[in-house]
Short mmCIF file of C-alpha atoms in Angstrom, two decimals:
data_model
loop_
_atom_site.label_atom_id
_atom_site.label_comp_id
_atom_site.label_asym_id
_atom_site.label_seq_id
_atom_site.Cartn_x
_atom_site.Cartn_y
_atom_site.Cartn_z
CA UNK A 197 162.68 50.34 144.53
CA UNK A 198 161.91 52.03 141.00
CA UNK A 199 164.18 52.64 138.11
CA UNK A 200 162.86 54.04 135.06
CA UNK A 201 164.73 54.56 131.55
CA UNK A 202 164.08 57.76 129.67
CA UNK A 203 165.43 58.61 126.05
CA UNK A 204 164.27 59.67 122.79
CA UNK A 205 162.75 57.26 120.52
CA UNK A 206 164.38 54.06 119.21
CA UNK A 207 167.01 54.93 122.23
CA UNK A 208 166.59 51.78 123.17
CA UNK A 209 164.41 51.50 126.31
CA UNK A 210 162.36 48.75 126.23
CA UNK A 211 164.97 46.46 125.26
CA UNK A 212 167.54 47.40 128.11
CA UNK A 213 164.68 47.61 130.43
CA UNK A 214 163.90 43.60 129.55
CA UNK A 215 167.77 43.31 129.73
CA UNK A 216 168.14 45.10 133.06
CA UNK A 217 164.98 43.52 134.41
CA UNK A 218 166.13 39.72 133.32
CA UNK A 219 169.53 40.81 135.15
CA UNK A 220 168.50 42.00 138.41
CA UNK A 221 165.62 40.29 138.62
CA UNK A 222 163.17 43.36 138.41
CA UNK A 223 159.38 43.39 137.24
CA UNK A 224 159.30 45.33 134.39
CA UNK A 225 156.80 47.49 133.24
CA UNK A 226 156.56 48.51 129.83
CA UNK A 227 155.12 51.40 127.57
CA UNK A 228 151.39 50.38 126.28
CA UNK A 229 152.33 51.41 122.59
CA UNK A 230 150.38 47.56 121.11
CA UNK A 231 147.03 48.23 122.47
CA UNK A 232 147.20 52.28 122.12
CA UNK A 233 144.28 53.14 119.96
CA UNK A 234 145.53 56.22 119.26
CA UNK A 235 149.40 55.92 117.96
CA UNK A 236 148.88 55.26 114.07
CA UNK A 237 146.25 57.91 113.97
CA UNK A 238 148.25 60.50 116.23
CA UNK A 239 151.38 59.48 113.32
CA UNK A 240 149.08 60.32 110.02
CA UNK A 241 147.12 62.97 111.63
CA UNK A 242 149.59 65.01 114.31
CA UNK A 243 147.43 68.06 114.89
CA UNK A 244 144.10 66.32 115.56
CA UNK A 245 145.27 63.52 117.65
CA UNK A 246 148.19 65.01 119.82
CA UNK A 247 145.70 66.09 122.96
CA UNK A 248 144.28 62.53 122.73
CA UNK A 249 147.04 60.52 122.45
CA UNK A 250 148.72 62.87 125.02
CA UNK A 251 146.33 62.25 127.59
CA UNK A 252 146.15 58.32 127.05
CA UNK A 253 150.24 58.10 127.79
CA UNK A 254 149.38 60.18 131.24
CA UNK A 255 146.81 58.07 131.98
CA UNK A 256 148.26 54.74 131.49
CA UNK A 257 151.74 56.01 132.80
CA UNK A 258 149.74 57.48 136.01
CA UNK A 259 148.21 54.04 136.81
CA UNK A 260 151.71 52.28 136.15
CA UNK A 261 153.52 54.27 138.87
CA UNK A 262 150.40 54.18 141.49
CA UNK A 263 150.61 49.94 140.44
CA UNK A 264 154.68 50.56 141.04
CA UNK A 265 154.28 52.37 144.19
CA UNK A 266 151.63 49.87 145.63
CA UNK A 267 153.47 46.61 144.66
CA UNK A 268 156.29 47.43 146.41
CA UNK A 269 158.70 45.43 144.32
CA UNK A 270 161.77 46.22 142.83
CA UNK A 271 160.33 47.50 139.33
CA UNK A 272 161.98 48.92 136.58
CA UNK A 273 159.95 51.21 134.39
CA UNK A 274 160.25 51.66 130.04
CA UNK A 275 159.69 55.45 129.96
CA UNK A 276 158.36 57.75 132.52
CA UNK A 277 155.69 60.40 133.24
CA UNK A 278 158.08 63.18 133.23
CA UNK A 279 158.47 62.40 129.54
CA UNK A 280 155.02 63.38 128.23
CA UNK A 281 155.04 66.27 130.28
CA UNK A 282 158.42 68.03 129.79
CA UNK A 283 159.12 66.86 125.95
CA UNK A 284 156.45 65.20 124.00
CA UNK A 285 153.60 67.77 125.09
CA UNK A 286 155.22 70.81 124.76
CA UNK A 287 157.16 70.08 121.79
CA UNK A 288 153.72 69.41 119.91
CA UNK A 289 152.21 73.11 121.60
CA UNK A 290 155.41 74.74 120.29
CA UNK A 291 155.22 72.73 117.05
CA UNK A 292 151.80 74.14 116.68
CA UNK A 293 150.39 70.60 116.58
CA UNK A 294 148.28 71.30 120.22
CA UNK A 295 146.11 74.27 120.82
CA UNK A 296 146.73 76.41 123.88
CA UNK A 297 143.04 75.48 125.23
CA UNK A 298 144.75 71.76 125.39
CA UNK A 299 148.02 71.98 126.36
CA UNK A 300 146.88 73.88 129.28
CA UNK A 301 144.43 71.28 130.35
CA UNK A 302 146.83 68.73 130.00
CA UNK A 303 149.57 70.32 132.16
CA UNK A 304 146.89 71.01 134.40
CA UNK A 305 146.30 67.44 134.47
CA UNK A 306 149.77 66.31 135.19
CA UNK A 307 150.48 69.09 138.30
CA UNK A 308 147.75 67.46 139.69
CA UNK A 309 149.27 63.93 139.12
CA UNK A 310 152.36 64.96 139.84
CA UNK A 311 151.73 65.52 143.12
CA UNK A 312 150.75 62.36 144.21
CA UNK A 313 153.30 59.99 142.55
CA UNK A 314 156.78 60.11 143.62
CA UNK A 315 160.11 60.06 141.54
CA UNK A 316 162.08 57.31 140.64
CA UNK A 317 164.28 55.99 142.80
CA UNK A 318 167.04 56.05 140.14
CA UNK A 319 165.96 57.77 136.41
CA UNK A 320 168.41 56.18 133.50
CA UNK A 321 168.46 58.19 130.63
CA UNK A 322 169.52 57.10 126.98
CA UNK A 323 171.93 59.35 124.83
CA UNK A 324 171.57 59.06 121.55
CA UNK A 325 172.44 61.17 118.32
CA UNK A 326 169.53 61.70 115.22
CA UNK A 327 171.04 58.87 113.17
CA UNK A 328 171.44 56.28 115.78
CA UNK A 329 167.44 56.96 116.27
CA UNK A 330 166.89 56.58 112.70
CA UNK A 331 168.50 53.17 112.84
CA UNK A 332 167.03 51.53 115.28
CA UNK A 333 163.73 53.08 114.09
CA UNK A 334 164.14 51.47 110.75
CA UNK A 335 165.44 48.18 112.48
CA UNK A 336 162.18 47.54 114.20
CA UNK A 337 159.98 48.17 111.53
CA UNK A 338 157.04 49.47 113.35
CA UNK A 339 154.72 50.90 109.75
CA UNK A 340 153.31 53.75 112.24
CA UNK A 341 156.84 55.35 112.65
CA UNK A 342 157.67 55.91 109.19
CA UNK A 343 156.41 58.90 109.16
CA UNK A 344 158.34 60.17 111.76
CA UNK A 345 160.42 63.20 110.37
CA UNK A 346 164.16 63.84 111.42
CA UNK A 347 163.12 67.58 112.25
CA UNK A 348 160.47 65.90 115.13
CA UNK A 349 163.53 63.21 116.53
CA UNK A 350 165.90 66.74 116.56
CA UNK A 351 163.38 68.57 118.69
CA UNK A 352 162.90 65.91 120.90
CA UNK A 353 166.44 65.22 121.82
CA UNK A 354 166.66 69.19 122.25
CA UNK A 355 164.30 68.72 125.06
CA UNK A 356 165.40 65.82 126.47
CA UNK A 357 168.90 67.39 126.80
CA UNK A 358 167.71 70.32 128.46
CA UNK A 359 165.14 68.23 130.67
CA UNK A 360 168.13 66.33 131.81
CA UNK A 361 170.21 69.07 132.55
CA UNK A 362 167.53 70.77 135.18
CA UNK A 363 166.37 67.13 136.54
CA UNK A 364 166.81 67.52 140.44
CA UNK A 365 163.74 64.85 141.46
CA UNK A 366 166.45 62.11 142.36
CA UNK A 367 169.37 60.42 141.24
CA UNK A 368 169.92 60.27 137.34
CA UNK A 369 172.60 58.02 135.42
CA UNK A 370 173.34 59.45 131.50
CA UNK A 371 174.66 56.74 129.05
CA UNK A 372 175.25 57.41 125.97
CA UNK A 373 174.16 54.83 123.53
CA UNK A 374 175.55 55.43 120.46
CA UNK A 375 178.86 53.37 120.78
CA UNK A 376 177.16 50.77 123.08
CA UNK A 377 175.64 47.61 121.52
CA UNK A 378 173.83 46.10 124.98
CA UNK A 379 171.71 43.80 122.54
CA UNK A 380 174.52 41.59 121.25
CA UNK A 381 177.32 42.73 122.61
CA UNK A 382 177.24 41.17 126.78
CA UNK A 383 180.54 43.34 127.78
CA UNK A 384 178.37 46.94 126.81
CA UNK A 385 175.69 45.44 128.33
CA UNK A 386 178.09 45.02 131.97
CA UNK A 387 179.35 47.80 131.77
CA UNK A 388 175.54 49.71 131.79
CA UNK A 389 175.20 47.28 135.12
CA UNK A 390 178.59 48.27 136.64
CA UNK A 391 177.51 52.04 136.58
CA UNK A 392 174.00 50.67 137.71
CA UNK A 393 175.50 49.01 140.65
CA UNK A 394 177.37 52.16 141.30
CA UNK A 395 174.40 54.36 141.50
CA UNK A 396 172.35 52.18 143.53
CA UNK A 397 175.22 50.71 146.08
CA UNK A 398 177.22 53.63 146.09
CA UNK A 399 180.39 52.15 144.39
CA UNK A 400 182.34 54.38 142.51
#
């Protein structure tokens, strides 16, 4: 079985996927954003990094899936491939901040891909409004996201909303994130398992 968790970032995803995978007793499989060489770069320098770092995501989210897929354990995934190729990529194309030459090559790239990993078994997405991302942005600290502008989180969330709308690959669960407080507060945290439990056990 595979769940992944999609949302914006600072949604929250790789802390409810440790949550969720602690819970159920999942393997989790995180995003590689420590050992990406090309994330503070990509942050300082948009337009000349984008097709790089881009193309490093598909790669390592490619391998994660084919891992998933092979393991055959109940995994729960921080992020998904979908993501690069329906928000992040575009969004920098239409920003301006990848050339036509490279965004075609990339999407290129992920039909190909696309066709030989399957969807999640269940796709979580996180709802959250611009100043709930700012929050948690700030909260963690990381020096390469301070540059992030609101105008790039607003675009984003644009995308993911109409990504979500269209999303017909397998069952998704929306939860909005903005009034939920899964990191200290256990109750928010049960109820995100109740409607888990729901989607995967058919409990309504």
């Amino acid at each position: 079985m595979h769940i992944a968790i999609a949302g914006n970032i600072g949604a929250g995803k790789t802390t409810l996927t440790r949550l969720l995978a602690k819970h159920f007793k999942w393997e989790p499989h995180f995003e590689d954003v420590v050992d990406n060489p090309y994330l503070d770069d990509f942050y300082h320098q948009m337009e000349r990094w984008s097709f790089n770092l881009q193309i490093y995501f598909l790669n390592s989210r490619f391998r994660q899936v084919l891992q998933i897929r092979e393991s055959g354990k109940k995994t729960i995934q921080d992020r998904t491939i979908y993501e690069d190729a329906h928000i992040f990529a575009p969004n920098l194309h239409a920003m301006g901040l990848m050339t036509n030459r490279d965004y075609q090559n990339y999407s290129s790239l992920f039909e190909l891909m696309e066709g030989l990993v399957g969807a999640p078994d269940l796709l979580i997405y996180l709802r959250s409004s611009i100043p709930n991302l700012v929050t948690q942005i700030h909260k963690r600290g990381r020096d390469y996201e301070n540059t992030i502008s609101i105008d790039y989180l607003n675009r984003l969330n644009e995308r993911y909303e109409a990504w979500v709308q269209t999303y017909e690959k397998g069952k998704i669960l929306i939860i909005d994130v903005d009034n939920l407080n899964f990191v200290d507060n256990p109750e928010d945290l049960g109820i995100i398992i109740t409607k888990i439990d729901a989607e995967l056990n058919g409990l309504f």
